[in-house]
PDB file of C-alpha atoms in Angstrom:
ATOM      1  CA  MET A1029      13.554   2.265 -92.297  1.00 93.00           C
ATOM      2  CA  GLU A1030      11.799   1.106 -95.444  1.00 95.00           C
ATOM      3  CA  PRO A1031      11.337  -2.669 -95.747  1.00 97.00           C
ATOM      4  CA  ILE A1032      14.237  -4.275 -97.636  1.00 97.00           C
ATOM      5  CA  ARG A1033      13.348  -5.204-101.227  1.00 96.00           C
ATOM      6  CA  TYR A1034      14.530  -8.778-100.944  1.00 94.00           C
ATOM      7  CA  VAL A1035      13.393  -9.985-104.356  1.00 93.00           C
ATOM      8  CA  GLU A1036      15.354  -7.291-106.144  1.00 92.00           C
ATOM      9  CA  ARG A1037      18.409  -7.605-103.914  1.00 92.00           C
ATOM     10  CA  LEU A1038      18.543 -11.412-103.900  1.00 87.00           C
ATOM     11  CA  ASN A1039      18.115 -11.618-107.664  1.00 89.00           C
ATOM     12  CA  ALA A1040      21.170  -9.402-108.016  1.00 90.00           C
ATOM     13  CA  HIS A1041      23.239 -11.441-105.564  1.00 86.00           C
ATOM     14  CA  TYR A1042      22.194 -14.799-107.007  1.00 82.00           C
ATOM     15  CA  ALA A1043      23.052 -13.677-110.522  1.00 88.00           C
ATOM     16  CA  ARG A1044      26.501 -12.544-109.420  1.00 86.00           C
ATOM     17  CA  GLN A1045      27.135 -15.868-107.684  1.00 81.00           C
ATOM     18  CA  GLY A1046      26.094 -17.862-110.737  1.00 83.00           C
ATOM     19  CA  PHE A1047      23.035 -19.509-109.213  1.00 78.00           C
ATOM     20  CA  PRO A1048      20.214 -20.454-111.543  1.00 76.00           C
ATOM     21  CA  PRO A1049      17.583 -17.723-111.607  1.00 74.00           C
ATOM     22  CA  TYR A1050      15.155 -18.220-108.737  1.00 78.00           C
ATOM     23  CA  ARG A1051      11.529 -18.480-109.811  1.00 82.00           C
ATOM     24  CA  TRP A1052       9.828 -16.618-107.007  1.00 86.00           C
ATOM     25  CA  THR A1053       6.340 -17.729-106.254  1.00 87.00           C
ATOM     26  CA  VAL A1054       3.721 -15.177-107.212  1.00 92.00           C
ATOM     27  CA  ASN A1055       0.114 -15.830-106.287  1.00 92.00           C
ATOM     28  CA  GLU A1056      -2.829 -13.693-107.296  1.00 91.00           C
ATOM     29  CA  ALA A1057      -5.246 -14.960-104.691  1.00 91.00           C
ATOM     30  CA  ALA A1058      -5.128 -16.718-101.365  1.00 92.00           C
ATOM     31  CA  PRO A1059      -7.534 -19.215 -99.844  1.00 90.00           C
ATOM     32  CA  LEU A1060      -8.919 -18.411 -96.431  1.00 92.00           C
ATOM     33  CA  THR A1061     -10.209 -20.976 -94.002  1.00 94.00           C
ATOM     34  CA  PRO A1062     -11.978 -19.145 -91.199  1.00 94.00           C
ATOM     35  CA  LEU A1063     -10.988 -19.900 -87.644  1.00 96.00           C
ATOM     36  CA  GLU A1064     -14.001 -21.759 -86.341  1.00 92.00           C
ATOM     37  CA  LYS A1065     -13.471 -21.222 -82.640  1.00 95.00           C
ATOM     38  CA  PRO A1066     -12.105 -18.626 -80.280  1.00 97.00           C
ATOM     39  CA  LEU A1067      -8.333 -18.601 -79.785  1.00 98.00           C
ATOM     40  CA  ALA A1068      -8.790 -19.761 -76.206  1.00 98.00           C
ATOM     41  CA  ALA A1069     -10.216 -23.019 -77.572  1.00 98.00           C
ATOM     42  CA  CYS A1070      -7.540 -23.522 -80.220  1.00 98.00           C
ATOM     43  CA  ARG A1071      -4.750 -26.051 -80.427  1.00 98.00           C
ATOM     44  CA  VAL A1072      -1.810 -24.352 -82.131  1.00 98.00           C
ATOM     45  CA  SER A1073       1.214 -25.710 -83.973  1.00 98.00           C
ATOM     46  CA  MET A1074       4.140 -23.848 -85.491  1.00 98.00           C
ATOM     47  CA  LEU A1075       6.640 -24.370 -88.324  1.00 98.00           C
ATOM     48  CA  THR A1076      10.092 -22.840 -88.669  1.00 98.00           C
ATOM     49  CA  SER A1077      12.048 -22.946 -91.911  1.00 96.00           C
ATOM     50  CA  GLY A1078      15.162 -21.613 -90.220  1.00 96.00           C
ATOM     51  CA  GLY A1079      17.417 -24.692 -90.258  1.00 96.00           C
ATOM     52  CA  VAL A1080      16.482 -25.519 -86.667  1.00 97.00           C
ATOM     53  CA  SER A1081      16.979 -29.023 -85.232  1.00 97.00           C
ATOM     54  CA  ARG A1082      17.222 -30.657 -81.830  1.00 98.00           C
ATOM     55  CA  CYS A1083      20.806 -31.103 -80.582  1.00 97.00           C
ATOM     56  CA  ALA A1084      20.456 -34.889 -80.764  1.00 97.00           C
ATOM     57  CA  SER A1085      19.077 -34.750 -84.346  1.00 96.00           C
ATOM     58  CA  LEU A1086      20.974 -34.270 -87.570  1.00 95.00           C
ATOM     59  CA  ALA A1087      22.140 -30.777 -88.318  1.00 96.00           C
ATOM     60  CA  TRP A1088      20.580 -29.211 -91.382  1.00 95.00           C
ATOM     61  CA  ASN A1089      22.788 -28.600 -94.384  1.00 92.00           C
ATOM     62  CA  PRO A1090      23.341 -24.852 -94.094  1.00 90.00           C
ATOM     63  CA  ASP A1091      23.477 -24.496 -97.885  1.00 88.00           C
ATOM     64  CA  ALA A1092      20.527 -26.801 -98.529  1.00 86.00           C
ATOM     65  CA  ARG A1093      18.815 -26.873-101.861  1.00 86.00           C
ATOM     66  CA  ASP A1094      15.676 -28.890-102.480  1.00 87.00           C
ATOM     67  CA  ASP A1095      15.851 -30.468 -99.047  1.00 87.00           C
ATOM     68  CA  LEU A1096      12.309 -31.520 -98.200  1.00 90.00           C
ATOM     69  CA  ARG A1097      13.208 -33.053 -94.853  1.00 93.00           C
ATOM     70  CA  LEU A1098      10.708 -32.190 -92.157  1.00 95.00           C
ATOM     71  CA  ASP A1099      11.424 -32.677 -88.447  1.00 97.00           C
ATOM     72  CA  ALA A1100       8.679 -33.127 -85.878  1.00 98.00           C
ATOM     73  CA  ILE A1101       9.564 -31.345 -82.661  1.00 98.00           C
ATOM     74  CA  ALA A1102       7.984 -32.496 -79.398  1.00 98.00           C
ATOM     75  CA  ARG A1103       5.823 -29.803 -77.845  1.00 98.00           C
ATOM     76  CA  ASP A1104       7.810 -29.887 -74.593  1.00 98.00           C
ATOM     77  CA  ALA A1105      11.244 -29.617 -76.242  1.00 98.00           C
ATOM     78  CA  PRO A1106      13.449 -27.287 -74.183  1.00 98.00           C
ATOM     79  CA  SER A1107      14.319 -24.185 -76.188  1.00 98.00           C
ATOM     80  CA  ASP A1108      17.987 -24.471 -75.230  1.00 98.00           C
ATOM     81  CA  ASP A1109      18.298 -27.929 -76.827  1.00 98.00           C
ATOM     82  CA  PHE A1110      18.427 -26.794 -80.451  1.00 98.00           C
ATOM     83  CA  GLN A1111      21.072 -26.144 -83.090  1.00 98.00           C
ATOM     84  CA  ILE A1112      20.729 -23.915 -86.128  1.00 97.00           C
ATOM     85  CA  HIS A1113      22.531 -24.462 -89.420  1.00 96.00           C
ATOM     86  CA  ASP A1114      21.470 -22.127 -92.180  1.00 93.00           C
ATOM     87  CA  SER A1115      23.740 -19.908 -94.233  1.00 90.00           C
ATOM     88  CA  TYR A1116      20.851 -17.888 -95.665  1.00 88.00           C
ATOM     89  CA  TYR A1117      20.279 -15.641 -92.668  1.00 92.00           C
ATOM     90  CA  ASP A1118      22.027 -14.327 -89.582  1.00 94.00           C
ATOM     91  CA  HIS A1119      20.985 -16.600 -86.730  1.00 96.00           C
ATOM     92  CA  ARG A1120      23.411 -15.426 -84.067  1.00 96.00           C
ATOM     93  CA  ASP A1121      20.558 -13.999 -81.988  1.00 97.00           C
ATOM     94  CA  ALA A1122      18.511 -17.169 -82.413  1.00 98.00           C
ATOM     95  CA  ASP A1123      21.518 -19.319 -81.472  1.00 98.00           C
ATOM     96  CA  GLY A1124      21.291 -17.739 -78.029  1.00 98.00           C
ATOM     97  CA  ASP A1125      17.505 -17.504 -77.838  1.00 98.00           C
ATOM     98  CA  LEU A1126      15.560 -19.858 -80.087  1.00 98.00           C
ATOM     99  CA  ASN A1127      12.435 -17.761 -79.533  1.00 98.00           C
ATOM    100  CA  CYS A1128      13.817 -15.147 -81.945  1.00 98.00           C
ATOM    101  CA  VAL A1129      12.861 -17.470 -84.810  1.00 98.00           C
ATOM    102  CA  PHE A1130      10.756 -20.182 -83.204  1.00 98.00           C
ATOM    103  CA  ALA A1131       8.868 -18.752 -80.246  1.00 98.00           C
ATOM    104  CA  ILE A1132       8.047 -22.048 -78.567  1.00 98.00           C
ATOM    105  CA  ASP A1133       8.493 -20.760 -75.024  1.00 98.00           C
ATOM    106  CA  ARG A1134       6.116 -17.896 -75.784  1.00 98.00           C
ATOM    107  CA  LEU A1135       3.613 -20.328 -77.292  1.00 98.00           C
ATOM    108  CA  ARG A1136       3.673 -22.472 -74.154  1.00 98.00           C
ATOM    109  CA  GLU A1137       3.278 -19.387 -71.960  1.00 98.00           C
ATOM    110  CA  LEU A1138       0.129 -18.460 -73.878  1.00 98.00           C
ATOM    111  CA  VAL A1139      -1.292 -21.859 -72.942  1.00 98.00           C
ATOM    112  CA  ARG A1140      -0.578 -21.256 -69.269  1.00 98.00           C
ATOM    113  CA  GLU A1141      -2.232 -17.843 -69.545  1.00 98.00           C
ATOM    114  CA  GLY A1142      -5.285 -19.374 -71.208  1.00 98.00           C
ATOM    115  CA  VAL A1143      -4.867 -17.326 -74.403  1.00 98.00           C
ATOM    116  CA  ILE A1144      -4.785 -20.552 -76.446  1.00 98.00           C
ATOM    117  CA  ALA A1145      -6.024 -23.998 -75.423  1.00 98.00           C
ATOM    118  CA  ASP A1146      -2.847 -25.952 -76.017  1.00 98.00           C
ATOM    119  CA  VAL A1147       0.199 -26.587 -78.141  1.00 98.00           C
ATOM    120  CA  ALA A1148      -0.119 -29.467 -80.613  1.00 98.00           C
ATOM    121  CA  PRO A1149       1.887 -32.605 -79.767  1.00 98.00           C
ATOM    122  CA  ARG A1150       4.215 -31.832 -82.658  1.00 98.00           C
ATOM    123  CA  LEU A1151       5.829 -28.609 -83.835  1.00 98.00           C
ATOM    124  CA  TRP A1152       7.711 -28.584 -87.143  1.00 98.00           C
ATOM    125  CA  SER A1153      11.012 -27.608 -88.725  1.00 97.00           C
ATOM    126  CA  GLY A1154      11.496 -27.886 -92.465  1.00 94.00           C
ATOM    127  CA  PHE A1155      11.437 -26.339 -95.932  1.00 90.00           C
ATOM    128  CA  MET A1156      14.727 -24.572 -95.217  1.00 87.00           C
ATOM    129  CA  GLY A1157      17.204 -23.280 -97.770  1.00 81.00           C
ATOM    130  CA  ARG A1158      16.426 -22.773-101.404  1.00 79.00           C
ATOM    131  CA  ILE A1159      13.691 -24.937-102.843  1.00 80.00           C
ATOM    132  CA  TYR A1160      13.545 -25.113-106.614  1.00 78.00           C
ATOM    133  CA  THR A1161      11.233 -28.119-106.811  1.00 79.00           C
ATOM    134  CA  ARG A1162       8.026 -26.289-106.133  1.00 80.00           C
ATOM    135  CA  ARG A1163       5.942 -29.126-107.574  1.00 83.00           C
ATOM    136  CA  ALA A1164       7.292 -31.579-104.987  1.00 83.00           C
ATOM    137  CA  VAL A1165       6.293 -29.173-102.235  1.00 85.00           C
ATOM    138  CA  VAL A1166       2.843 -28.449-103.573  1.00 83.00           C
ATOM    139  CA  ASN A1167       2.001 -32.021-104.598  1.00 85.00           C
ATOM    140  CA  GLU A1168       3.730 -34.010-101.881  1.00 87.00           C
ATOM    141  CA  ALA A1169       5.463 -32.348 -98.951  1.00 88.00           C
ATOM    142  CA  ALA A1170       2.834 -29.751 -98.067  1.00 90.00           C
ATOM    143  CA  PRO A1171      -0.157 -32.129 -98.348  1.00 91.00           C
ATOM    144  CA  ALA A1172       1.770 -34.700 -96.249  1.00 93.00           C
ATOM    145  CA  LEU A1173       2.339 -32.085 -93.570  1.00 95.00           C
ATOM    146  CA  ALA A1174      -1.312 -31.049 -93.730  1.00 95.00           C
ATOM    147  CA  ARG A1175      -2.307 -34.672 -93.021  1.00 96.00           C
ATOM    148  CA  GLU A1176      -0.028 -34.754 -89.978  1.00 97.00           C
ATOM    149  CA  LEU A1177      -1.599 -31.545 -88.704  1.00 97.00           C
ATOM    150  CA  GLU A1178      -5.015 -33.113 -89.118  1.00 97.00           C
ATOM    151  CA  LYS A1179      -3.887 -36.151 -87.118  1.00 98.00           C
ATOM    152  CA  ASP A1180      -2.788 -33.825 -84.322  1.00 98.00           C
ATOM    153  CA  ARG A1181      -6.127 -31.986 -84.535  1.00 98.00           C
ATOM    154  CA  VAL A1182      -4.410 -28.640 -85.069  1.00 98.00           C
ATOM    155  CA  ASP A1183      -6.800 -25.661 -85.155  1.00 98.00           C
ATOM    156  CA  LEU A1184      -4.296 -23.005 -86.139  1.00 98.00           C
ATOM    157  CA  PHE A1185      -0.861 -23.250 -87.744  1.00 98.00           C
ATOM    158  CA  VAL A1186       1.751 -20.511 -87.399  1.00 98.00           C
ATOM    159  CA  LEU A1187       4.328 -20.385 -90.208  1.00 97.00           C
ATOM    160  CA  VAL A1188       7.634 -18.690 -89.581  1.00 97.00           C
ATOM    161  CA  PRO A1189      10.068 -18.372 -92.456  1.00 94.00           C
ATOM    162  CA  ALA A1190      13.443 -17.347 -91.074  1.00 81.00           C
TER     163      ALA A1190
ATOM    164  CA  MET B1092      -2.363 -26.793 -98.830  1.00 74.00           C
ATOM    165  CA  VAL B1093      -2.927 -26.608 -95.126  1.00 86.00           C
ATOM    166  CA  GLU B1094      -5.815 -24.177 -95.480  1.00 87.00           C
ATOM    167  CA  GLU B1095      -7.325 -26.477 -98.081  1.00 83.00           C
ATOM    168  CA  VAL B1096      -7.703 -29.266 -95.538  1.00 87.00           C
ATOM    169  CA  GLY B1097      -9.454 -26.781 -93.283  1.00 91.00           C
ATOM    170  CA  ILE B1098      -6.679 -25.614 -90.973  1.00 96.00           C
ATOM    171  CA  PRO B1099      -6.227 -21.843 -90.810  1.00 96.00           C
ATOM    172  CA  THR B1100      -2.648 -20.555 -91.051  1.00 97.00           C
ATOM    173  CA  VAL B1101      -0.913 -17.325 -90.189  1.00 97.00           C
ATOM    174  CA  LEU B1102       2.579 -16.343 -91.288  1.00 98.00           C
ATOM    175  CA  VAL B1103       5.085 -14.151 -89.449  1.00 98.00           C
ATOM    176  CA  SER B1104       7.061 -12.353 -92.141  1.00 98.00           C
ATOM    177  CA  THR B1105      10.228 -10.270 -92.206  1.00 98.00           C
ATOM    178  CA  GLY B1106      10.163  -9.958 -96.010  1.00 97.00           C
ATOM    179  CA  ARG B1107       7.332  -7.681 -96.968  1.00 97.00           C
ATOM    180  CA  ASP B1108       7.840  -7.856-100.743  1.00 96.00           C
ATOM    181  CA  LEU B1109       8.235 -11.640-100.687  1.00 94.00           C
ATOM    182  CA  THR B1110       5.104 -12.114 -98.645  1.00 96.00           C
ATOM    183  CA  ALA B1111       3.100  -9.667-100.749  1.00 96.00           C
ATOM    184  CA  GLN B1112       3.849 -11.663-103.894  1.00 94.00           C
ATOM    185  CA  VAL B1113       3.397 -15.139-102.384  1.00 92.00           C
ATOM    186  CA  LEU B1114       0.188 -13.944-100.763  1.00 93.00           C
ATOM    187  CA  PRO B1115      -0.298 -16.415 -97.928  1.00 95.00           C
ATOM    188  CA  PRO B1116      -3.797 -16.525 -96.449  1.00 96.00           C
ATOM    189  CA  ARG B1117      -2.849 -14.238 -93.535  1.00 96.00           C
ATOM    190  CA  SER B1118       0.416 -12.600 -92.584  1.00 98.00           C
ATOM    191  CA  VAL B1119       1.818 -10.145 -90.130  1.00 98.00           C
ATOM    192  CA  PHE B1120       4.883  -8.217 -91.270  1.00 98.00           C
ATOM    193  CA  VAL B1121       7.567  -7.172 -88.810  1.00 98.00           C
ATOM    194  CA  ASN B1122      10.245  -4.880 -90.199  1.00 98.00           C
ATOM    195  CA  PHE B1123      13.033  -6.752 -88.434  1.00 98.00           C
ATOM    196  CA  PRO B1124      16.041  -8.606 -89.848  1.00 97.00           C
ATOM    197  CA  MET B1125      15.598 -12.123 -91.189  1.00 95.00           C
ATOM    198  CA  GLY B1126      16.497 -14.215 -88.182  1.00 96.00           C
ATOM    199  CA  ASN B1127      14.505 -12.038 -85.796  1.00 98.00           C
ATOM    200  CA  PRO B1128      10.846 -12.426 -86.751  1.00 98.00           C
ATOM    201  CA  PHE B1129       9.944 -12.420 -83.046  1.00 98.00           C
ATOM    202  CA  GLY B1130      12.452  -9.721 -82.147  1.00 98.00           C
ATOM    203  CA  PRO B1131      15.670  -9.496 -80.173  1.00 98.00           C
ATOM    204  CA  PRO B1132      16.959 -12.273 -77.896  1.00 98.00           C
ATOM    205  CA  GLY B1133      15.589 -12.172 -74.396  1.00 98.00           C
ATOM    206  CA  ASP B1134      12.848  -9.638 -75.178  1.00 98.00           C
ATOM    207  CA  VAL B1135      10.054 -11.808 -73.858  1.00 98.00           C
ATOM    208  CA  ALA B1136       7.441  -9.057 -73.985  1.00 98.00           C
ATOM    209  CA  LEU B1137       8.053  -8.243 -77.648  1.00 98.00           C
ATOM    210  CA  GLN B1138       8.282 -11.907 -78.675  1.00 98.00           C
ATOM    211  CA  ARG B1139       4.971 -12.513 -76.957  1.00 98.00           C
ATOM    212  CA  ALA B1140       3.356  -9.444 -78.522  1.00 98.00           C
ATOM    213  CA  ILE B1141       4.348 -10.463 -82.062  1.00 98.00           C
ATOM    214  CA  LEU B1142       3.161 -14.040 -81.576  1.00 98.00           C
ATOM    215  CA  LEU B1143      -0.099 -12.786 -80.113  1.00 98.00           C
ATOM    216  CA  ASP B1144      -0.588 -10.305 -82.982  1.00 98.00           C
ATOM    217  CA  ALA B1145      -0.206 -13.214 -85.392  1.00 98.00           C
ATOM    218  CA  LEU B1146      -2.688 -15.395 -83.510  1.00 98.00           C
ATOM    219  CA  ARG B1147      -5.198 -12.544 -83.230  1.00 98.00           C
ATOM    220  CA  LEU B1148      -5.059 -12.000 -86.983  1.00 97.00           C
ATOM    221  CA  ALA B1149      -6.346 -15.539 -87.382  1.00 96.00           C
ATOM    222  CA  GLU B1150      -9.424 -14.450 -85.459  1.00 94.00           C
ATOM    223  CA  THR B1151      -9.977 -11.151 -87.252  1.00 95.00           C
ATOM    224  CA  ALA B1152      -8.966 -11.659 -90.902  1.00 94.00           C
ATOM    225  CA  THR B1153     -11.932 -11.875 -93.236  1.00 91.00           C
ATOM    226  CA  GLU B1154     -10.186 -12.001 -96.617  1.00 91.00           C
ATOM    227  CA  GLY B1155      -7.461 -14.267 -97.988  1.00 94.00           C
ATOM    228  CA  GLY B1156      -4.151 -12.470 -98.490  1.00 95.00           C
ATOM    229  CA  ALA B1157      -4.440 -10.156 -95.472  1.00 96.00           C
ATOM    230  CA  LEU B1158      -1.018  -8.602 -94.743  1.00 97.00           C
ATOM    231  CA  VAL B1159      -0.845  -6.542 -91.580  1.00 98.00           C
ATOM    232  CA  ASP B1160       2.116  -4.267 -90.834  1.00 98.00           C
ATOM    233  CA  LEU B1161       2.992  -4.510 -87.163  1.00 98.00           C
ATOM    234  CA  PRO B1162       4.126  -1.260 -85.541  1.00 98.00           C
ATOM    235  CA  TYR B1163       7.411  -2.410 -84.005  1.00 98.00           C
ATOM    236  CA  ALA B1164      10.694  -0.790 -85.071  1.00 97.00           C
ATOM    237  CA  TRP B1165      14.082  -2.482 -84.969  1.00 97.00           C
ATOM    238  CA  GLY B1166      15.930   0.680 -84.013  1.00 92.00           C
ATOM    239  CA  SER B1167      18.820   0.471 -86.450  1.00 95.00           C
ATOM    240  CA  ASP B1168      19.302   0.060 -90.193  1.00 96.00           C
ATOM    241  CA  PHE B1169      19.860  -3.639 -90.859  1.00 96.00           C
ATOM    242  CA  ALA B1170      20.036  -3.356 -94.659  1.00 96.00           C
ATOM    243  CA  PRO B1171      23.874  -3.165 -94.732  1.00 94.00           C
ATOM    244  CA  GLY B1172      24.087  -6.318 -92.627  1.00 92.00           C
ATOM    245  CA  PHE B1173      21.799  -8.104 -95.067  1.00 92.00           C
ATOM    246  CA  GLU B1174      23.923  -7.012 -98.022  1.00 92.00           C
ATOM    247  CA  ARG B1175      27.099  -8.348 -96.379  1.00 89.00           C
ATOM    248  CA  MET B1176      25.362 -11.616 -95.604  1.00 85.00           C
ATOM    249  CA  ALA B1177      24.026 -12.029 -99.144  1.00 84.00           C
ATOM    250  CA  GLU B1178      27.468 -11.238-100.510  1.00 83.00           C
ATOM    251  CA  ALA B1179      29.027 -13.983 -98.371  1.00 78.00           C
ATOM    252  CA  MET B1180      26.347 -16.600 -99.124  1.00 70.00           C
ATOM    253  CA  ALA B1181      27.441 -19.842-100.707  1.00 52.00           C
ATOM    254  CA  ARG B1182      31.113 -18.969-100.833  1.00 54.00           C
TER     255      ARG B1182
END
């Protein structure tokens, strides 16, 4: 099948539901930081924006707007100790197998196989729901996360929007 | 932001049009439903393959904005499911 045209379809749905028009981000160019070492020497971290939290943590607001909360997830967190609250996508598969959206078991297996060096001490869950305050993300939340990644000496960061 | 402090990133996308306009530094696109960027539950081999494809792109990409279409097929049309979901959102 052809890829779904989400921008077109979501604009139509949002308009019908009376949401303010969503200002989709459009960028003309992208920075590129080269990977300086082979994968086998890399420490990898991962972010999900799929409303994923540990069972003992707060649930995300499934209808979140402008929620810039960011959860650090311990690298050894068991994949069956998570809850998902997000009304913006169908997470029934991920409810049963977190790896559908946040492949942390697969990431750890790649360490054991020697494909990557290790998983960073902290994985991340945040930026879920609709975010209208782009400036707060660009000026505050994203740079703050980047500093945390630096502290953890992350070599490569995998981003997984739900 | 993250690239600007010197940490390479790679994105696993299920929304090709969204990713093409946001233009992250590197992305792999999987034509799967939102909610299944790494594939179906329990399909360890496919989940691993998609994660590995993403990691490998970090090694091979030479230009910012690289968007690579991965060859995996979902096997059924998930557009109607998306429409129902979008219809029900925020009710």
